Amino acid sequence: MRHVVLGSLLVLTACGDNVAPAGDAGPAVCTPTPPAAPTEGPYADPRAIPLPAACMEGGLEALPGRWFVRDPARLFTFSYPKFEGSCDAGFRRVLWQAEDTDVTDDNHAFQSWADGTRYYARDYYRFSFGEQDYEIVNVLALCALPDGTLAGVQLAFDTDRGERIAPLIGTRFAPKDTGGQGLTLVGELGVTSDGAPVAGYQVAVDGTHAFVAGPGGLDVFDVSAPAAPVHQARVPGEFNDIKLARSGGDLIGYAAPIGDEGITIVDVSMPSAATAIAQLDDYAHSVFVTASPPRLYLADYTDGVPVFDVTAPRSPVRIGTVPTGGDPDVGIHDIHVDGTTVYANKTTDGVVAVDVSAGFGASAVRLGGLPTSYSHASWAGTAGGRAIVIHGDEGLAPEGGAFLRVLDAERTSPTFMQEIGRYATRADVGIHNMILIGDRAYISYYQDGIRIVDLADPTQPREIAHFNTWDETTAPGEGFEGAVGLTVVGDLIYVADFTRGLLVLRDDTN
């Protein structure tokens, strides 16, 4: 899950690339003294890792900096690592504002190694369960090639599944842009009231409060003064998504888990005292709530969408399932509901539109769909005077980074559920979530931040504003960082960011 390429202006020299005149020792080769290598377990010998024969001797002198490393044949094997070091001091990957310090304990060992030609890092876990001994190993190895790129390999082994190997390539990586154009940062807060970091995956807003779901819990912020958010509460847990339902004096949140447990029902009627009050047995990766009628829809990685009546939001009642057809073994990642049409993002089966005007189950009618590489999220509405769906894959699509597709949603159209327009920033970065309001698509675009795209002509999407939230200097470099979730309220955009927590942006283009 690493990718690296050297910029075209870099000149890599190595002992074997230039023949020195007689009597001239030639250019010095980058040969730092490597640290001790691992002594036990799979892939313990850094020099035995299968890298290309074309690796440049001493080529790691060009390694420091940020890279984009990926397996071009796989959707989800990619990352954005940053390296530091020199030929004298050696080389290390920078992780979360710290170096990848070697660590060893009874069950876990992390070691990195570099000799000037090869960079190698290995995570090794060993434990016993009953009478069985288990090993889990992950290895990243990289080297520089004469054409200014990095080549590499990712190796994985565990006792249950055996060995897996992925070849890697890479390019230099930097922010597409910094700061914003047409968007202004109003305020942000990335820690709780007791100083714990907030990693944002999704955000919902009700009145003067923002609710941010993430791996640290559900965090509640008072945003009555958007320039100075105040953290008020944290509901423990690991959450991927959050949606709200209001009924009478109750404001209830449905927090989808990161793991495989059920959905947590949270009473946020008094935000500063937010409390988990119950748990649905049903799992969901993502959820969607409609106000009229009050319904809760689940994307649970099955091939159907469970539906609950949330007229009494504290006590959801299951009332049916929306079947999607197609491959029954392919599950649904996310959903969007527009009136009586359910749009299901069915991962490798693409996006599917289902009419539920006659009811759920056998009464539901599949209208059509579009195959995509990994259908992740969508949003339906009207732009430019016509019904459309904006859609995004996840990972890295074969055409490059996952991008925004504009689909025709006019049921009587000969191009119904077909692509009529497309927008992308660049091939190295993919999008996460999107919202359609009027003629505008608001996109959380991971390392490319927030992008606003004008869809007055849906066949010709046009970017009109951006704000890049991703911090190149501190990002750990995992595949999914930067702007992850968003909610739009008036001219304010509330952003859930992987490393910065909650950000509030103002749209200056209205």
Coordinates of C-alpha atoms in Angstrom, one line a residue, residues 24-329:
D24 CA 38.9 8.9 -10.6
A25 CA 37.0 7.1 -7.9
G26 CA 33.7 8.3 -9.4
P27 CA 30.7 9.6 -7.6
A28 CA 30.1 8.5 -4.0
V29 CA 27.4 5.9 -3.6
C30 CA 24.8 6.3 -0.9
T31 CA 25.7 3.6 1.6
P32 CA 24.4 4.4 5.1
T33 CA 25.2 1.7 7.7
P34 CA 22.0 -0.3 7.9
P35 CA 20.6 -1.2 11.3
A36 CA 20.2 -4.7 12.5
A37 CA 17.7 -6.8 10.5
P38 CA 15.0 -8.9 12.0
T39 CA 16.1 -12.3 13.2
E40 CA 13.0 -14.4 13.1
G41 CA 9.7 -14.9 11.3
P42 CA 8.8 -14.6 7.5
Y43 CA 10.6 -12.0 5.4
A44 CA 13.3 -11.4 7.9
D45 CA 16.0 -10.8 5.4
P46 CA 15.7 -7.3 3.7
R47 CA 18.0 -8.3 0.9
A48 CA 15.9 -11.3 0.0
I49 CA 12.7 -9.3 -0.8
P50 CA 12.0 -9.5 -4.5
L51 CA 12.7 -6.1 -5.9
P52 CA 13.4 -5.3 -9.6
A53 CA 16.9 -6.0 -11.0
A54 CA 16.9 -2.4 -12.2
C55 CA 17.1 -0.9 -8.7
M56 CA 19.7 1.8 -8.6
E57 CA 22.6 1.2 -6.3
G58 CA 22.6 4.1 -3.8
G59 CA 19.4 5.4 -5.3
L60 CA 17.7 6.1 -2.0
E61 CA 19.5 9.5 -1.7
A62 CA 16.4 10.8 -3.5
L63 CA 13.9 9.1 -1.2
P64 CA 13.2 11.9 1.4
G65 CA 9.9 13.6 0.7
R66 CA 6.3 12.7 0.0
W67 CA 5.3 10.0 -2.4
F68 CA 2.2 8.3 -3.9
V69 CA 2.7 4.5 -3.9
R70 CA 0.2 2.1 -5.3
D71 CA -0.5 -1.2 -6.9
P72 CA -1.9 -0.2 -10.3
A73 CA -3.9 -3.5 -10.5
R74 CA -5.8 -3.1 -7.3
L75 CA -8.4 -0.5 -6.1
F76 CA -7.4 -0.2 -2.5
T77 CA -3.6 -0.7 -2.4
F78 CA -2.3 2.8 -2.2
S79 CA -0.8 5.3 0.3
Y80 CA 1.0 8.6 0.5
P81 CA 4.1 8.0 2.6
K82 CA 6.7 10.6 3.6
F83 CA 10.3 9.7 4.2
E84 CA 13.2 11.5 5.9
G85 CA 16.9 10.8 6.2
S86 CA 20.2 11.0 4.3
C87 CA 23.0 8.8 3.1
D88 CA 24.8 9.4 6.3
A89 CA 22.0 9.0 8.8
G90 CA 19.9 6.4 7.0
F91 CA 16.2 6.6 6.0
R92 CA 12.9 6.3 7.8
R93 CA 9.2 6.8 7.0
V94 CA 7.5 9.6 9.0
L95 CA 4.4 8.4 10.8
W96 CA 1.9 10.8 12.5
Q97 CA 4.4 13.5 13.3
A98 CA 7.0 11.0 14.4
E99 CA 9.5 8.6 12.9
D100 CA 8.7 5.0 12.5
T101 CA 10.7 4.1 15.6
D102 CA 11.6 0.4 15.9
V103 CA 9.7 -1.3 18.7
T104 CA 9.8 -4.9 20.0
D105 CA 7.8 -6.5 22.7
D106 CA 6.7 -10.0 23.5
N107 CA 4.1 -10.2 20.7
H108 CA 5.0 -7.4 18.3
A109 CA 8.1 -6.2 16.5
F110 CA 8.3 -3.3 14.1
Q111 CA 11.7 -2.8 12.3
S112 CA 12.8 -0.6 9.5
W113 CA 16.0 -1.0 7.5
A114 CA 17.8 0.8 4.7
D115 CA 21.2 0.3 3.0
G116 CA 21.0 3.2 0.5
T117 CA 19.6 1.0 -2.2
R118 CA 16.6 -0.7 -0.5
Y119 CA 14.2 0.6 2.1
Y120 CA 12.4 -2.1 4.1
A121 CA 9.9 -2.0 6.9
R122 CA 8.3 -5.0 8.6
D123 CA 5.4 -5.3 11.1
Y124 CA 5.5 -8.8 12.8
Y125 CA 2.9 -10.1 15.2
R126 CA 3.1 -13.5 17.0
F127 CA 0.6 -15.0 19.4
S128 CA -1.0 -18.2 20.5
F129 CA -4.7 -19.2 20.6
G130 CA -5.4 -22.5 22.2
E131 CA -2.7 -24.9 21.0
Q132 CA -2.2 -23.0 17.7
D133 CA 0.6 -20.5 17.1
Y134 CA -0.1 -17.6 14.7
E135 CA 2.1 -15.2 12.8
I136 CA 1.0 -12.0 11.0
V137 CA 3.6 -10.1 8.9
N138 CA 3.4 -7.1 6.7
V139 CA 6.4 -5.8 4.7
L140 CA 7.0 -2.8 2.6
A141 CA 10.1 -2.7 0.4
L142 CA 11.1 0.1 -2.0
C143 CA 14.0 1.1 -4.3
A144 CA 14.7 3.8 -6.9
L145 CA 14.7 3.1 -10.6
P146 CA 16.8 4.9 -13.2
D147 CA 13.7 6.5 -14.8
G148 CA 13.1 8.5 -11.6
T149 CA 10.4 6.3 -10.2
L150 CA 10.2 4.1 -7.2
A151 CA 9.5 0.4 -7.5
G152 CA 8.4 -1.7 -4.6
V153 CA 6.6 -4.7 -3.2
Q154 CA 4.1 -5.2 -0.4
L155 CA 4.2 -8.7 1.2
A156 CA 1.7 -10.0 3.7
F157 CA 1.6 -13.4 5.5
D158 CA -0.7 -14.8 8.1
T159 CA -1.0 -18.3 9.4
D160 CA -4.7 -18.6 8.2
R161 CA -4.5 -17.1 4.7
G162 CA -0.9 -17.7 3.7
E163 CA 1.1 -15.3 1.5
R164 CA -0.1 -12.3 -0.5
I165 CA 2.1 -10.1 -2.7
A166 CA 1.5 -6.8 -4.5
P167 CA 3.9 -5.0 -6.8
L168 CA 4.1 -1.3 -6.2
I169 CA 5.0 1.8 -8.3
G170 CA 5.2 5.4 -7.2
T171 CA 5.4 9.1 -8.0
R172 CA 6.3 12.2 -6.2
F173 CA 3.3 13.7 -4.4
A174 CA 2.4 17.2 -3.2
P175 CA -0.8 19.1 -2.4
K176 CA -2.7 20.1 -5.5
D177 CA -3.1 23.5 -4.0
T178 CA -2.9 25.1 -0.6
G179 CA -5.4 27.3 1.2
G180 CA -8.6 28.1 -0.7
Q181 CA -10.3 29.9 -3.5
G182 CA -13.9 30.9 -3.0
L183 CA -13.9 29.2 0.4
T184 CA -12.7 30.7 3.6
L185 CA -11.7 28.9 6.8
V186 CA -14.0 30.3 9.5
G187 CA -13.0 28.0 12.4
E188 CA -11.8 24.6 13.4
L189 CA -11.2 22.4 16.4
G190 CA -9.3 19.1 16.3
V191 CA -9.3 18.1 20.0
T192 CA -11.9 17.2 22.7
S193 CA -12.3 19.3 25.8
D194 CA -9.7 17.1 27.5
G195 CA -7.2 17.3 24.7
A196 CA -7.9 14.0 22.9
P197 CA -7.6 14.2 19.1
V198 CA -10.7 14.1 16.9
A199 CA -10.5 12.1 13.7
G200 CA -13.5 13.0 11.6
Y201 CA -15.3 10.6 9.2
Q202 CA -18.7 12.2 9.0
V203 CA -20.5 15.2 10.4
A204 CA -24.2 16.1 10.9
V205 CA -25.5 19.5 12.0
D206 CA -28.6 20.5 13.9
G207 CA -29.1 24.1 14.8
T208 CA -26.1 25.3 16.8
H209 CA -24.5 21.9 17.2
A210 CA -22.3 19.7 15.0
F211 CA -21.9 16.0 15.6
V212 CA -18.7 14.3 14.3
A213 CA -18.4 10.6 14.0
G214 CA -15.0 8.9 13.9
P215 CA -12.8 6.2 15.4
G216 CA -12.6 8.1 18.7
G217 CA -16.3 8.3 19.2
L218 CA -19.2 10.7 18.5
D219 CA -18.0 14.2 19.3
V220 CA -20.4 17.0 20.0
F221 CA -19.4 20.6 19.2
D222 CA -21.2 23.9 19.9
V223 CA -20.9 25.9 16.7
S224 CA -23.2 28.8 17.7
A225 CA -20.0 30.8 17.1
P226 CA -18.7 29.1 13.9
A227 CA -15.3 30.8 14.3
A228 CA -14.8 29.3 17.7
P229 CA -16.3 25.7 18.0
V230 CA -16.5 24.4 21.5
H231 CA -16.3 20.7 22.3
Q232 CA -19.0 19.7 24.6
A233 CA -19.3 15.9 24.8
R234 CA -18.0 12.6 23.5
V235 CA -20.0 9.4 23.2
P236 CA -17.5 6.5 23.4
G237 CA -17.3 4.1 20.4
E238 CA -15.9 3.8 16.9
F239 CA -18.2 5.2 14.4
N240 CA -18.2 5.6 10.6
D241 CA -21.4 7.5 10.0
I242 CA -23.9 9.7 11.8
K243 CA -27.4 10.8 10.8
L244 CA -30.1 12.6 12.9
A245 CA -33.8 12.3 13.4
R246 CA -36.0 14.8 15.2
S247 CA -39.5 14.2 16.6
G248 CA -41.1 16.5 19.0
G249 CA -38.5 17.4 21.6
D250 CA -36.3 14.4 20.8
L251 CA -33.2 14.7 18.7
I252 CA -31.8 11.2 18.1
G253 CA -28.6 10.2 16.3
Y254 CA -28.0 6.9 14.6
A255 CA -24.2 6.1 14.7
A256 CA -23.0 3.4 12.3
P257 CA -20.1 1.4 13.6
I258 CA -16.6 0.9 12.2
G259 CA -16.6 -2.7 13.4
D260 CA -19.4 -5.3 13.0
E261 CA -21.5 -4.5 16.0
G262 CA -25.0 -2.9 15.8
I263 CA -26.0 0.7 15.3
T264 CA -25.7 2.9 18.4
I265 CA -28.8 5.0 19.1
V266 CA -27.7 8.3 20.8
D267 CA -29.9 10.8 22.5
V268 CA -28.5 14.2 21.6
S269 CA -31.6 16.2 22.6
M270 CA -29.4 17.9 25.2
P271 CA -26.1 18.0 23.1
S272 CA -23.8 18.7 26.0
A273 CA -25.1 15.5 27.7
A274 CA -25.2 13.2 24.7
T275 CA -25.8 9.6 25.7
A276 CA -26.0 6.3 24.0
I277 CA -29.4 4.9 25.0
A278 CA -29.8 1.7 22.9
Q279 CA -28.3 -0.4 20.1
L280 CA -29.9 -1.9 17.1
D281 CA -28.9 -5.4 16.5
D282 CA -28.6 -4.6 12.8
Y283 CA -25.1 -3.6 11.5
A284 CA -24.7 -0.8 8.9
H285 CA -21.6 0.8 7.4
S286 CA -23.7 3.8 6.4
V287 CA -27.2 5.1 7.2
F288 CA -29.7 7.5 5.6
V289 CA -32.6 9.2 7.3
T290 CA -35.6 10.8 5.7
A291 CA -37.9 13.2 7.6
S292 CA -41.2 12.7 5.7
P293 CA -42.0 9.9 6.1
P294 CA -39.6 9.3 9.0
R295 CA -37.5 6.4 7.8
L296 CA -34.0 5.0 8.6
Y297 CA -32.3 3.1 5.7
L298 CA -29.2 0.9 6.3
A299 CA -26.3 0.0 4.0
D300 CA -25.2 -3.2 5.7
Y301 CA -23.2 -4.9 2.9
T302 CA -26.0 -7.3 2.0
D303 CA -27.7 -7.0 -1.3
G304 CA -30.8 -5.4 0.3
V305 CA -31.5 -2.2 2.2
P306 CA -33.3 -2.7 5.5
V307 CA -35.8 0.1 6.3
F308 CA -37.1 1.2 9.7
D309 CA -39.9 3.5 10.8
V310 CA -38.5 6.1 13.1
T311 CA -41.7 8.0 13.9
A312 CA -40.6 7.2 17.5
P313 CA -36.9 7.8 16.8
R314 CA -35.8 6.2 20.1
S315 CA -37.4 2.9 19.0
P316 CA -36.9 2.1 15.3
V317 CA -39.3 -0.5 13.9
R318 CA -38.3 -2.6 11.0
I319 CA -40.9 -2.4 8.2
G320 CA -39.2 -4.0 5.2
T321 CA -36.2 -4.4 2.9
V322 CA -35.5 -2.9 -0.5
P323 CA -34.1 -5.6 -2.8
T324 CA -31.5 -4.4 -5.4
G325 CA -31.1 -7.4 -7.7
G326 CA -27.9 -8.2 -9.5
D327 CA -25.2 -10.2 -7.8
P328 CA -26.6 -11.5 -4.5
D329 CA -23.0 -11.8 -3.1

